Amino acid sequence: IIAVAVMADISCIIIPEGIEVEEPTLKKAAQEGIEILSTNKTAYEIACKAEKIL
């Protein structure tokens, strides 16, 4: 997911449903300056909130 975020110039990734991100992924994200956010909400709930904000 980090490689795709870098290619797409994305600065933040939101991980839904409390999914745990592996340590190597977190380290690579930090190296690339990409924030990883985690929530217990579903991807649908996140998308609905993002749509309201944007």
GROMACS .gro file of C-alpha atoms in nm:
model
   54
    1ILE     CA    1   0.000   0.000   0.000
    2ILE     CA    2   0.291   0.235   0.061
    3ALA     CA    3   0.430   0.204  -0.293
    4VAL     CA    4   0.090   0.290  -0.440
    5ALA     CA    5   0.052   0.586  -0.203
    6VAL     CA    6   0.394   0.717  -0.307
    7MET     CA    7   0.313   0.681  -0.679
    8ALA     CA    8  -0.024   0.854  -0.630
    9ASP     CA    9   0.127   1.130  -0.412
   10ILE     CA   10  -0.098   1.037  -0.120
   11SER     CA   11   0.010   1.164   0.221
   12CYS     CA   12  -0.229   0.968   0.444
   13ILE     CA   13  -0.373   0.616   0.450
   14ILE     CA   14  -0.673   0.528   0.666
   15ILE     CA   15  -0.690   0.166   0.781
   16PRO     CA   16  -1.049   0.056   0.863
   17GLU     CA   17  -1.204  -0.197   1.101
   18GLY     CA   18  -0.914  -0.200   1.347
   19ILE     CA   19  -0.690  -0.389   1.105
   20GLU     CA   20  -0.335  -0.401   1.238
   21VAL     CA   21  -0.059  -0.276   1.011
   22GLU     CA   22   0.265  -0.472   1.014
   23GLU     CA   23   0.577  -0.302   1.150
   24PRO     CA   24   0.770  -0.306   0.817
   25THR     CA   25   0.479  -0.123   0.654
   26LEU     CA   26   0.474   0.137   0.931
   27LYS     CA   27   0.849   0.189   0.897
   28LYS     CA   28   0.827   0.231   0.518
   29ALA     CA   29   0.539   0.477   0.559
   30ALA     CA   30   0.746   0.682   0.804
   31GLN     CA   31   1.042   0.682   0.563
   32GLU     CA   32   0.816   0.809   0.285
   33GLY     CA   33   0.641   1.070   0.503
   34ILE     CA   34   0.305   0.896   0.480
   35GLU     CA   35   0.076   0.902   0.783
   36ILE     CA   36  -0.110   0.582   0.870
   37LEU     CA   37  -0.437   0.634   1.057
   38SER     CA   38  -0.641   0.350   1.204
   39THR     CA   39  -1.005   0.332   1.308
   40ASN     CA   40  -1.260   0.072   1.409
   41LYS     CA   41  -1.510   0.220   1.163
   42THR     CA   42  -1.585   0.042   0.835
   43ALA     CA   43  -1.448   0.166   0.504
   44TYR     CA   44  -1.802   0.270   0.412
   45GLU     CA   45  -1.839   0.481   0.727
   46ILE     CA   46  -1.504   0.647   0.659
   47ALA     CA   47  -1.599   0.721   0.298
   48CYS     CA   48  -1.929   0.878   0.407
   49LYS     CA   49  -1.752   1.105   0.658
   50ALA     CA   50  -1.486   1.200   0.402
   51GLU     CA   51  -1.754   1.285   0.146
   52LYS     CA   52  -1.918   1.524   0.393
   53ILE     CA   53  -1.585   1.696   0.463
   54LEU     CA   54  -1.480   1.726   0.101
   0.00000   0.00000   0.00000
